[in-house]
Amino acid sequence: MIHTACGLDCPDACAMIADPAYFPKLAADTSNGALCSLLNKDMFQSPRIEIPRIGGVEVTMDEALDAAADALKASPSLLWRGSGNFGVMQEVTDLLFEKIGGMLTKGSLCDGAGDAGILKGRGVNRTLPWEQVAKADVVVVWGHNITTTNTHIVPYLEGKKIVVIDPVVTAMAKKADLHLQIAPRSDFYLAILLARLTFLEGREAKGWMDEYAPEYENFYDFTTDFRIKAILSHLGMGLDDMGSLLTYLQEERVVFLVGNGVQKYSIGHYAMWAIDSLAAVLGLWGREGCGVGYLGNSKLGFDNPFQTQCKRVSKVATRFGDFQTVLVQGGNPAESMPDSNRVEDELEKVKNLVYFGLYENETSKRSSIVIPAKSFFEKDDVRLSYGHHHVRKMNKVIESSIGISEYDFCRAIFERLGLEGLKAEQYYIDAWLGQCQKHEDHYISPEYQENPYKEGFGSDDDEKFVWIDEFDDSFENVKHLRKFRKKRDKTDQESFWLLTPKAKHALNTQFRRGDSVQLHPGLGYSKDEKVLISSEYGSHEFIVHHNKDIRTDCVLIEANVIGVNKLTPSIESEEGESACYQEVKVTIERISQG
Ligand SMILES: Nc1nc2c(c(=O)[nH]1)N[C@H]1C(S)=C(S)[C@@H](COP(=O)(O)OP(=O)(O)OC[C@H]3O[C@@H](n4cnc5c(=O)[nH]c(N)nc54)[C@H](O)[C@@H]3O)O[C@H]1N2
Ligand SMILES: Nc1nc2c(c(=O)[nH]1)N[C@H]1C(S)=C(S)[C@@H](COP(=O)(O)OP(=O)(O)OC[C@H]3O[C@@H](n4cnc5c(=O)[nH]c(N)nc54)[C@H](O)[C@@H]3O)O[C@H]1N2
Ligand code: SF4
Ligand SMILES: [Mo]
């Protein structure tokens, strides 16, 4: 029996056991529920790239590595790494790019804006342990679709009062005690309003704030800059809705589980910072059964052996065309990055586009050199999590003739280019594990605190909470939508917010792909009819699926749907250099049949 962990980009980071004789039969290695069908089914149903290619012609691995080494002699070169596998050894290729003077990316397609908001208030992004969620009386699930994206946390919510804040009636919203189906991009206003009303009712956690967040009077003044009536009408809610929500927030132990949904906008950091500030007014920090969970920083507290001094370019709006050689590792930028039309044009300009991954996708098809990778069952690695503090050694379960590991790829290129300084694979694995606290069958991250922020904020826990005190946006006049609004005003078309959350049977663009747009049946489009969805960035055809759980001012296209990112903007969030997939309005047009 071999112990390992799931390497898919998922906060659960499940531990599992495999018997090589029965592979791919797998068993969960914790008492925390079963492994999901993404791993058990969808992953193994996805055909792998088995044979390397140069210019579309199948070659041996040695020939492909020779070609990749040659390509990496050209300057400038860029490593664009996605998050197809969450093992830490993915980053060993940074050492190669440092040696050849290549560049890396900075910023995030994922959680960067929310992370930036957390750093503003708390100074450091610590993960809320699941044990604290288990002790809560009330759990507020805020822009986080946990029954799809974080399934192993769901059992911890058993028996608790649940509040959901989401523009969609999610599966969790259907079970919740209260669901606020708020307008997209309005979480900042909701959090500010709730904080203000808490002050007005005299329910603020004064004792805690005096000690850990003393500037709260300035924050109270800040909340009064926003008009209650205007906010309520923007949220599409009444004071009674706020009243019901506040009764839950005023219970003894309250946890917020915040997801990516609140921050896929230029102002994403403000939304997260405002939510953290609301938690501070309620005194939810450092107390048993309280806190704010978000996608944590899995590497916090580690000395990273793959740290380099490489120059970096934007991951969200990468100008691939500026590079002679681009190595795409573990990602599918042609589909996962925003503004696919721009990305495709840019990828077209790259002389040597090298794809290093498991599956055929829109990026592999465009690449002149294709190198199959090994899956996480076929190599050794270490798995950290952005959802909890367990660290797992990922042990190779099976030998495979397909592909090459990231470490072996690096070593092969080092050799071919006569480079020195790459240490043994085990050295790096030990460097990560050696920094963890060792328990009987697992490791715990050095960052682990049972009750984060109990002693204070900042990286040394000796600072005060910093209240949000600025906001330079307004819902009447969203900066990035002005151009669109002008154009739409001319054509008089109705416009909708784009929601683009994760799909159940795909991990971003891996595994099952989709072709549908989900619309409220009240909008009048027929099931299965083809529509053209357009934004100022592009258009694409989708098949209509009815979903009465969506607001009528939104369309929903999941992240695994082909063409969704033709619609999204390659702008960066104001803080965090993060993608803003939902900072966009779209129109719907019928496609006439015949
Ligand atoms: N519209 C829309 N777009 C989104 C999102 C959204 O919600 N909506 N979400 C964004 C988010 S949160 C994220 S994290 C990004 C993810 O975007 P990407 O990081 O580009 O991830 P994927 O599209 O899943 O592509 C992962 C690829 O990694 C390869 N791979 C898997 N395992 C390995 C391995 O062990 N080694 C190597 N070398 N390759 C491997 C596979 O071939 C797979 O095709 O997408 C973003 N894009
Ligand atoms: N099955 C599956 N699991 C996954 C992934 C996957 O692709 N498939 N991807 C993994 C990755 S890379 C990540 S980053 C995580 C992300 O996991 P989540 O944080 O759950 O992210 P999303 O699915 O993008 O969206 C979460 C919710 O936000 C809501 N939402 C949208 N806009 C708003 C808004 O303006 N305000 C509020 N309050 N809510 C809003 C959406 O309706 C949705 O219910 O999931 C991981 N887990
Ligand atoms: S829940 Fe997440 S970590 Fe667990 S098996 Fe599924 S994809 Fe892997
Ligand atoms: Mo992500």
XYZ file of C-alpha atoms and ligand atoms in Angstrom:
697
model
C 0.000 0.000 0.000
C 1.347 3.408 -0.961
C 0.337 6.618 0.787
C 0.033 9.695 -1.371
C -2.174 12.752 -1.931
C -4.304 14.185 -4.692
C -2.393 16.788 -6.676
C -5.342 18.485 -8.344
C -5.775 22.229 -7.730
C -8.327 21.838 -4.959
C -8.235 23.089 -1.364
C -9.093 19.657 0.051
C -5.707 18.127 -0.868
C -7.015 14.665 0.054
C -4.683 12.027 1.382
C -5.140 8.606 -0.189
C -3.847 5.063 -0.292
C -3.242 3.063 -3.433
C -2.283 -0.532 -3.993
C -0.201 -0.516 -7.212
C -1.630 -3.925 -8.117
C -5.134 -2.485 -8.226
C -4.359 0.998 -9.560
C -6.342 3.170 -10.384
C -8.486 1.937 -7.509
C -7.901 4.437 -4.702
C -9.022 4.825 -1.115
C -9.235 7.948 1.011
C -6.636 8.043 3.774
C -8.615 10.052 6.314
C -11.877 9.721 8.132
C -13.001 12.804 6.285
C -15.133 11.292 3.540
C -14.513 9.792 0.142
C -12.335 10.917 -2.732
C -14.347 12.797 -5.306
C -15.347 11.752 -8.802
C -13.000 14.328 -10.342
C -10.158 12.111 -9.253
C -11.828 8.713 -9.287
C -13.526 9.109 -12.612
C -12.983 12.260 -14.644
C -9.191 12.227 -14.416
C -8.818 8.635 -15.574
C -11.292 9.132 -18.403
C -9.177 11.919 -19.887
C -6.846 10.648 -22.617
C -3.184 11.546 -22.039
C -0.666 12.887 -24.506
C 1.619 9.879 -24.796
C 4.168 10.768 -27.441
C 6.251 13.960 -27.709
C 5.907 16.068 -30.862
C 7.928 18.582 -32.795
C 6.002 20.597 -35.366
C 3.152 18.099 -35.207
C 5.440 15.106 -35.906
C 5.847 12.415 -33.243
C 9.415 12.091 -31.941
C 11.287 10.408 -29.086
C 11.541 12.078 -25.687
C 15.276 12.654 -26.275
C 14.575 14.451 -29.540
C 11.900 16.589 -27.905
C 14.237 17.482 -25.032
C 17.007 18.383 -27.521
C 14.562 20.688 -29.304
C 13.383 22.215 -26.016
C 17.000 22.813 -24.920
C 17.729 24.502 -28.255
C 14.620 26.637 -27.937
C 15.643 27.683 -24.431
C 18.953 29.032 -25.763
C 16.941 31.780 -27.461
C 16.390 34.949 -25.498
C 14.132 36.313 -24.115
C 12.353 33.268 -22.745
C 9.388 32.904 -20.425
C 8.064 30.183 -18.135
C 4.260 30.402 -17.846
C 3.162 27.883 -15.270
C -0.458 27.000 -14.568
C -1.888 25.133 -11.638
C -2.576 21.740 -13.234
C -0.702 19.994 -10.414
C -0.311 21.461 -6.963
C 2.816 19.537 -5.969
C 5.680 21.801 -4.907
C 8.108 20.127 -7.340
C 6.322 21.911 -10.183
C 8.406 24.940 -9.240
C 11.784 23.287 -9.752
C 11.717 24.697 -13.300
C 12.109 28.187 -11.807
C 15.727 27.203 -11.077
C 16.230 26.415 -14.764
C 14.856 29.795 -15.819
C 17.104 31.551 -13.327
C 20.127 29.816 -14.862
C 19.212 30.744 -18.434
C 18.238 34.311 -17.547
C 14.596 33.645 -18.420
C 11.522 35.284 -16.965
C 8.660 34.094 -14.790
C 5.168 35.458 -14.220
C 3.693 37.444 -11.347
C 0.113 37.910 -10.304
C -2.748 35.436 -10.317
C -5.591 34.002 -12.385
C -7.179 32.851 -9.184
C -7.370 34.411 -5.731
C -4.904 37.314 -5.950
C -7.304 40.211 -5.407
C -8.814 38.625 -2.295
C -5.349 37.825 -1.003
C -4.329 41.476 -1.478
C -7.389 42.574 0.528
C -6.420 40.210 3.334
C -2.867 41.567 3.432
C -4.226 45.119 3.730
C -6.168 44.347 6.887
C -4.432 41.409 8.544
C -0.901 41.853 7.160
C -0.597 38.107 6.584
C -2.936 35.493 5.057
C -3.297 32.643 7.569
C -5.536 29.668 6.886
C -8.508 29.133 9.196
C -8.256 25.551 10.531
C -11.269 23.348 9.860
C -11.466 22.608 13.621
C -12.596 26.210 14.126
C -15.275 25.807 11.469
C -16.470 22.721 13.356
C -16.888 24.780 16.552
C -18.959 27.573 14.984
C -22.682 28.186 15.622
C -23.196 30.062 12.373
C -21.346 29.649 9.082
C -21.653 32.316 6.407
C -20.764 30.875 3.003
C -19.845 33.951 1.034
C -19.204 33.703 -2.735
C -17.923 30.162 -2.292
C -19.581 27.156 -3.931
C -18.379 24.606 -1.386
C -20.509 21.634 -2.465
C -18.608 21.744 -5.772
C -15.220 23.262 -4.983
C -14.407 22.395 -1.367
C -16.552 19.325 -0.693
C -14.676 17.986 2.328
C -15.481 21.070 4.378
C -19.234 20.470 3.968
C -19.528 17.844 6.765
C -18.104 20.422 9.198
C -21.220 22.547 8.635
C -23.565 19.809 9.831
C -26.056 21.044 12.437
C -25.036 24.697 12.161
C -27.022 27.701 11.095
C -26.029 28.459 7.529
C -26.183 31.771 5.712
C -25.293 31.953 2.015
C -24.432 35.156 0.167
C -24.355 34.397 -3.538
C -26.074 35.663 -6.705
C -26.924 32.013 -7.444
C -29.181 29.712 -5.420
C -26.333 27.235 -4.937
C -26.835 23.744 -3.511
C -25.738 25.115 -0.133
C -28.178 28.037 -0.478
C -31.013 25.520 -0.892
C -30.148 24.034 2.501
C -29.347 27.349 4.177
C -31.328 29.097 6.915
C -30.898 32.350 5.017
C -29.808 33.104 1.472
C -29.106 36.599 0.189
C -29.147 36.432 -3.600
C -27.212 39.644 -4.000
C -26.235 41.417 -7.182
C -22.769 40.495 -8.443
C -19.913 42.814 -7.481
C -21.759 44.261 -4.516
C -20.109 42.440 -1.598
C -18.115 45.507 -0.610
C -21.321 47.486 -0.073
C -23.023 44.679 1.801
C -20.101 44.279 4.212
C -19.843 48.030 4.814
C -23.579 48.312 5.419
C -23.602 45.379 7.859
C -20.680 46.911 9.747
C -22.452 50.257 9.969
C -25.678 48.702 11.205
C -23.728 46.728 13.828
C -22.330 50.026 15.155
C -25.771 51.643 15.045
C -27.201 48.825 17.126
C -24.310 49.155 19.593
C -23.334 45.515 18.985
C -19.699 46.141 17.989
C -16.989 44.148 19.815
C -15.627 47.168 21.648
C -13.363 45.363 24.100
C -11.632 43.362 21.383
C -11.323 46.390 19.077
C -9.772 48.566 21.821
C -6.981 46.048 22.082
C -6.471 44.751 18.535
C -8.075 47.244 16.150
C -8.090 50.594 17.934
C -8.706 52.858 14.928
C -12.307 51.742 14.652
C -13.831 55.174 14.972
C -12.241 56.164 11.680
C -13.726 53.046 10.162
C -17.155 53.906 11.516
C -16.832 57.355 9.882
C -15.838 55.660 6.634
C -18.991 53.507 6.684
C -21.123 56.630 6.982
C -19.834 57.861 3.590
C -22.183 55.349 1.966
C -25.914 55.997 1.816
C -27.971 53.191 3.314
C -30.931 53.579 0.968
C -28.833 53.706 -2.180
C -26.911 50.603 -1.122
C -30.055 48.671 -0.327
C -31.528 49.487 -3.696
C -28.266 48.525 -5.414
C -28.229 45.206 -3.523
C -31.893 44.703 -4.346
C -32.672 44.256 -0.648
C -34.556 45.787 2.233
C -33.606 46.700 5.792
C -35.497 43.613 6.966
C -33.069 41.408 4.998
C -30.185 43.137 6.778
C -31.975 42.648 10.094
C -32.302 38.886 9.562
C -28.682 38.584 8.531
C -27.519 40.585 11.567
C -29.338 38.277 13.982
C -27.161 35.424 12.679
C -23.978 37.508 12.783
C -24.603 38.407 16.398
C -24.503 34.827 17.613
C -21.589 33.725 19.773
C -19.425 31.872 17.263
C -19.495 32.913 13.624
C -17.282 31.810 10.743
C -17.199 33.336 7.253
C -16.108 30.977 4.463
C -15.260 33.351 1.642
C -14.597 32.167 -1.907
C -13.313 33.460 -5.195
C -16.739 34.803 -6.185
C -16.413 38.029 -4.203
C -13.125 39.049 -5.811
C -13.193 38.334 -9.554
C -13.354 42.083 -10.065
C -11.038 45.087 -10.325
C -12.192 46.001 -6.802
C -11.811 42.439 -5.468
C -9.393 43.459 -2.713
C -11.847 46.057 -1.416
C -14.580 43.404 -1.117
C -12.322 41.095 0.875
C -10.941 43.917 3.039
C -14.483 45.099 3.802
C -15.540 41.553 4.757
C -12.498 41.273 7.058
C -13.386 44.674 8.543
C -16.933 43.472 9.217
C -15.440 40.426 10.960
C -13.354 42.815 13.072
C -16.409 44.876 14.104
C -17.953 41.585 15.216
C -14.705 40.590 16.979
C -14.397 37.310 15.094
C -10.592 37.139 15.122
C -8.627 34.783 17.339
C -11.685 33.388 19.086
C -12.773 29.742 19.291
C -15.254 28.829 16.588
C -14.801 32.178 14.825
C -12.802 33.530 11.913
C -12.685 34.144 8.191
C -11.634 31.356 5.835
C -10.415 32.097 2.314
C -7.910 30.520 -0.036
C -4.848 30.616 2.209
C -1.181 30.955 1.378
C 0.026 27.343 1.388
C 3.703 28.342 1.360
C 3.471 30.700 4.337
C 6.202 29.991 6.866
C 8.350 27.945 4.447
C 11.788 28.818 3.132
C 11.230 28.100 -0.538
C 14.214 26.251 -2.093
C 12.936 27.350 -5.513
C 13.115 31.072 -4.731
C 14.817 32.945 -7.573
C 15.672 36.485 -8.575
C 14.117 36.124 -12.045
C 12.354 39.086 -13.627
C 8.596 38.642 -13.872
C 5.836 39.690 -16.247
C 2.064 39.789 -15.780
C 0.356 36.393 -15.630
C -3.046 37.902 -16.405
C -2.115 39.974 -19.435
C 1.065 38.201 -20.567
C 2.516 39.580 -23.777
C 3.676 36.229 -25.075
C 4.687 37.838 -28.358
C 7.561 39.630 -26.585
C 9.321 36.272 -26.163
C 11.266 34.032 -28.509
C 10.532 30.967 -26.401
C 7.658 30.321 -24.015
C 7.436 27.171 -21.901
C 3.852 26.518 -20.819
C 3.935 24.058 -17.933
C 0.857 22.593 -16.260
C -1.527 25.132 -17.724
C -3.773 25.983 -20.625
C -3.432 29.750 -21.111
C -5.201 29.681 -24.490
C -8.398 28.828 -22.592
C -7.885 29.611 -18.915
C -6.561 33.164 -19.235
C -9.003 36.004 -19.739
C -9.454 37.582 -23.182
C -8.741 34.447 -25.269
C -8.751 36.399 -28.537
C -5.845 38.501 -27.321
C -4.071 35.451 -25.890
C -4.413 33.507 -29.150
C -2.958 36.416 -31.157
C -0.060 36.674 -28.722
C 0.667 32.926 -28.693
C 0.702 33.019 -32.499
C 3.705 35.391 -32.373
C 5.901 33.147 -30.217
C 8.685 31.503 -32.245
C 9.071 28.479 -29.960
C 5.969 27.618 -27.998
C 6.717 24.602 -25.810
C 3.851 22.783 -24.072
C 4.641 20.559 -21.110
C 1.493 18.903 -19.787
C -0.741 15.865 -19.514
C -3.637 16.489 -21.843
C -4.287 17.810 -25.293
C -5.817 21.258 -25.067
C -6.070 24.542 -26.940
C -2.509 25.421 -25.911
C -0.923 22.081 -26.824
C -2.532 22.303 -30.260
C -0.781 25.633 -30.881
C 2.641 24.510 -29.630
C 5.609 23.653 -31.828
C 7.124 21.373 -29.186
C 4.906 19.141 -27.047
C 6.374 17.271 -24.078
C 4.120 14.894 -22.136
C 4.411 15.145 -18.359
C 4.034 12.461 -15.729
C 0.890 12.570 -13.613
C 1.158 12.902 -9.846
C 0.767 9.130 -9.474
C 3.953 8.634 -11.456
C 6.436 10.821 -9.563
C 7.433 11.861 -6.039
C 6.369 15.209 -4.675
C 5.065 17.151 -1.655
C 1.518 18.473 -1.378
C 0.682 21.622 0.557
C -2.866 22.930 0.793
C -4.443 26.382 0.528
C -7.415 25.089 2.548
C -5.856 23.373 5.572
C -2.493 22.710 7.258
C -1.779 19.094 6.425
C 1.294 18.501 4.293
C 1.620 15.153 2.548
C 4.474 13.379 0.905
C 3.245 12.325 -2.540
C 4.787 8.948 -3.230
C 5.060 7.484 -6.681
C 2.332 4.840 -7.034
C 3.092 3.424 -10.469
C 5.901 3.333 -13.008
C 4.832 4.653 -16.365
C 6.519 4.784 -19.735
C 4.676 8.000 -20.561
C 6.088 11.459 -20.013
C 8.791 13.008 -17.877
C 8.656 14.579 -14.420
C 9.390 18.261 -13.907
C 12.592 17.411 -12.012
C 13.838 15.050 -14.755
C 12.927 17.617 -17.404
C 15.019 20.194 -15.568
C 17.932 17.840 -15.174
C 17.792 16.919 -18.867
C 17.907 20.585 -19.914
C 20.658 21.405 -17.391
C 22.746 18.615 -18.918
C 22.072 19.623 -22.496
C 22.939 23.267 -21.846
C 25.971 22.444 -19.667
C 24.449 24.149 -16.621
C 25.378 23.328 -13.047
C 23.870 23.680 -9.615
C 20.766 21.482 -9.697
C 20.687 19.409 -6.523
C 19.261 15.874 -6.183
C 15.468 15.502 -6.308
C 15.394 14.129 -2.768
C 17.200 17.245 -1.523
C 14.274 19.445 -2.558
C 11.620 17.061 -1.253
C 13.416 16.915 2.098
C 13.822 20.697 2.104
C 10.021 21.064 2.122
C 9.188 18.219 4.486
C 12.038 19.090 6.845
C 10.379 22.404 7.672
C 7.113 20.792 8.802
C 6.084 19.443 12.165
C 6.099 15.670 11.823
C 3.125 13.708 13.100
C 2.587 9.963 12.959
C 1.241 9.718 9.408
C 1.422 13.268 8.146
C 3.164 16.607 8.426
C 1.780 19.981 9.538
C 2.742 23.258 7.891
C 5.072 25.501 9.911
C 2.432 28.212 9.648
C -0.183 26.285 11.622
C -1.866 28.174 14.442
C -4.856 26.607 16.130
C -6.468 29.984 16.452
C -5.027 32.427 13.901
C -4.641 36.109 14.863
C -5.209 35.345 18.538
C -2.149 37.363 19.525
C -2.526 40.012 16.808
C -1.894 40.691 13.147
C 1.072 41.026 10.771
C 3.705 38.370 10.212
C 4.926 38.561 13.820
C 1.436 38.701 15.352
C 2.290 41.998 17.042
C 0.424 44.454 14.855
C -3.092 45.899 14.948
C -5.807 45.203 12.400
C -5.824 47.860 9.674
C -9.351 49.030 8.824
C -10.447 49.689 5.298
C -10.478 53.444 4.766
C -10.598 53.963 1.010
C -12.725 53.028 -1.982
C -12.444 54.643 -5.374
C -15.243 53.048 -7.322
C -18.952 53.541 -7.452
C -21.752 51.325 -8.591
C -23.183 54.041 -10.762
C -19.997 54.252 -12.761
C -17.810 51.161 -12.905
C -14.623 52.287 -14.612
C -14.055 49.282 -16.842
C -17.641 49.144 -18.022
C -17.884 52.695 -19.333
C -16.886 51.833 -22.881
C -19.304 48.929 -22.976
C -22.097 51.075 -21.613
C -21.591 53.691 -24.333
C -21.726 51.049 -27.052
C -24.749 49.371 -25.538
C -26.601 52.655 -25.152
C -26.318 53.059 -28.924
C -27.771 49.636 -29.685
C -30.185 49.648 -26.784
C -29.483 46.002 -25.972
C -30.073 44.653 -22.511
C -26.870 43.659 -20.743
C -26.123 41.044 -18.111
C -23.413 40.317 -15.582
C -21.260 37.314 -16.462
C -20.889 34.753 -13.674
C -18.192 32.186 -14.334
C -17.779 29.755 -11.426
C -16.209 26.288 -11.381
C -17.810 23.189 -12.857
C -18.486 19.960 -10.989
C -16.846 17.540 -13.409
C -13.879 19.590 -14.477
C -10.880 21.050 -12.734
C -10.653 24.383 -14.516
C -10.074 23.352 -18.158
C -8.981 19.799 -17.325
C -11.330 16.825 -17.901
C -14.882 17.398 -19.082
C -15.511 20.523 -21.140
C -18.848 22.234 -21.628
C -20.623 24.268 -24.298
C -23.553 25.843 -22.497
C -24.682 29.160 -21.118
C -27.119 28.965 -18.199
C -29.983 31.452 -18.345
C -33.015 32.089 -16.204
C -36.022 30.637 -18.104
C -37.826 33.955 -17.566
C -35.488 35.596 -20.091
C -37.432 33.866 -22.858
C -34.754 31.787 -24.570
C -35.595 28.177 -25.359
C -33.734 25.241 -23.957
C -31.024 24.004 -26.364
C -31.254 27.021 -28.641
C -27.975 28.542 -29.810
C -27.179 32.076 -28.728
C -24.318 34.443 -29.362
C -22.995 35.950 -26.153
C -20.879 39.078 -26.648
C -18.841 41.473 -24.595
C -16.592 44.300 -25.695
C -13.737 41.751 -25.822
C -15.329 39.111 -28.019
C -18.233 36.815 -28.836
C -18.912 33.113 -28.771
C -21.818 30.748 -29.424
C -23.265 28.720 -26.586
C -26.208 26.353 -26.103
C -28.915 27.571 -23.729
C -29.558 25.623 -20.547
C -32.317 26.788 -18.242
C -31.464 27.475 -14.626
C -34.034 29.194 -12.441
C -31.465 29.547 -9.661
C -29.723 32.439 -11.409
C -30.744 36.089 -11.127
C -32.363 37.489 -14.240
C -29.618 40.122 -14.578
C -26.897 37.464 -14.910
C -25.763 34.780 -17.328
C -23.707 31.899 -16.018
C -20.981 30.163 -18.012
C -18.825 27.716 -16.090
C -15.039 27.856 -16.164
C -14.751 24.635 -18.204
C -16.934 25.901 -21.052
C -15.101 26.309 -24.336
C -15.026 29.961 -25.369
C -16.029 31.541 -22.056
C -12.843 33.560 -21.870
C -13.462 35.109 -25.291
C -15.759 37.330 -23.228
C -13.521 38.240 -20.292
C -11.136 41.186 -19.926
C -7.364 40.959 -19.552
C -7.343 43.714 -16.973
C -5.611 43.327 -13.617
C -7.301 43.976 -10.310
C -6.403 47.249 -8.611
C -4.398 45.278 -6.046
C -2.998 41.759 -6.274
C -2.355 41.701 -10.067
C -5.250 39.289 -10.335
C -7.592 38.397 -13.198
C -11.056 40.021 -13.169
C -13.135 37.394 -14.965
C -16.430 38.973 -13.945
C -15.634 42.647 -14.572
C -17.679 42.471 -17.721
C -21.201 42.816 -19.038
C -22.522 40.720 -21.889
C -25.391 40.734 -24.360
C -27.399 37.804 -25.717
C -28.469 37.408 -29.331
C -30.561 34.689 -30.932
C -28.884 32.912 -33.791
C -31.449 32.553 -36.519
C -31.869 28.967 -37.649
C -31.259 28.365 -41.354
N -13.808 31.901 -17.045
C -13.038 31.500 -16.041
N -11.719 31.324 -16.224
C -10.933 30.917 -15.214
C -11.478 30.663 -13.938
C -12.863 30.847 -13.748
O -13.400 30.615 -12.642
N -13.619 31.255 -14.827
N -10.662 30.260 -12.914
C -9.283 30.657 -12.930
C -8.546 29.916 -11.895
S -9.102 30.072 -10.273
C -7.472 29.155 -12.161
S -6.604 28.462 -10.844
C -6.987 29.011 -13.567
C -6.410 27.640 -13.896
O -5.914 27.650 -15.200
P -4.632 26.776 -15.594
O -3.603 26.914 -14.553
O -4.266 27.101 -16.997
O -5.189 25.260 -15.424
P -5.961 24.288 -16.412
O -6.709 25.038 -17.429
O -6.732 23.368 -15.575
O -4.798 23.485 -17.140
C -3.987 22.628 -16.426
C -3.137 21.794 -17.362
O -2.067 21.250 -16.580
C -1.624 20.060 -17.127
N -1.102 19.206 -16.030
C -1.795 18.533 -15.093
N -0.961 17.896 -14.246
C 0.298 18.165 -14.652
C 1.595 17.811 -14.187
O 1.773 17.071 -13.207
N 2.661 18.326 -14.861
C 2.525 19.137 -15.943
N 3.612 19.613 -16.531
N 1.294 19.460 -16.428
C 0.210 19.000 -15.781
C -2.795 19.451 -17.856
O -2.379 19.070 -19.135
C -3.845 20.570 -17.903
O -4.312 20.773 -19.207
O -8.080 29.240 -14.474
C -8.635 30.518 -14.325
N -9.590 30.733 -15.406
N -15.122 20.704 -9.059
C -14.194 21.672 -9.053
N -13.611 22.054 -7.885
C -12.677 23.061 -7.898
C -12.263 23.670 -9.102
C -12.897 23.228 -10.318
O -12.598 23.739 -11.417
N -13.846 22.245 -10.248
N -11.318 24.668 -9.106
C -10.490 24.842 -7.911
C -9.928 26.203 -7.919
S -8.648 26.510 -8.997
C -10.384 27.195 -7.118
S -9.631 28.715 -7.182
C -11.496 26.986 -6.201
C -12.510 28.146 -6.239
O -13.696 27.783 -5.607
P -14.828 28.890 -5.263
O -14.248 29.866 -4.308
O -16.039 28.160 -4.827
O -14.992 29.676 -6.641
P -16.084 29.737 -7.838
O -16.608 28.410 -8.200
O -15.427 30.498 -8.896
O -17.296 30.668 -7.327
C -17.817 30.648 -6.062
C -19.206 31.233 -5.941
O -19.203 32.662 -6.068
C -20.459 33.059 -6.572
N -20.340 34.461 -7.046
C -20.085 34.930 -8.285
N -20.027 36.272 -8.275
C -20.252 36.669 -7.011
C -20.308 37.939 -6.365
O -20.121 38.999 -6.968
N -20.565 37.947 -5.026
C -20.785 36.797 -4.319
N -21.042 36.894 -3.012
N -20.734 35.583 -4.901
C -20.443 35.524 -6.223
C -20.753 32.034 -7.622
O -22.139 32.003 -7.921
C -20.248 30.742 -6.943
O -21.290 30.114 -6.247
O -12.165 25.765 -6.514
C -11.293 24.636 -6.636
N -12.132 23.462 -6.706
S -11.848 16.641 -3.371
Fe -10.151 17.708 -4.339
S -8.296 16.915 -3.358
Fe -9.992 15.496 -2.876
S -9.867 13.917 -4.459
Fe -11.297 15.471 -5.218
S -10.038 16.910 -6.436
Fe -8.646 15.666 -5.184
Mo -7.879 28.719 -8.818
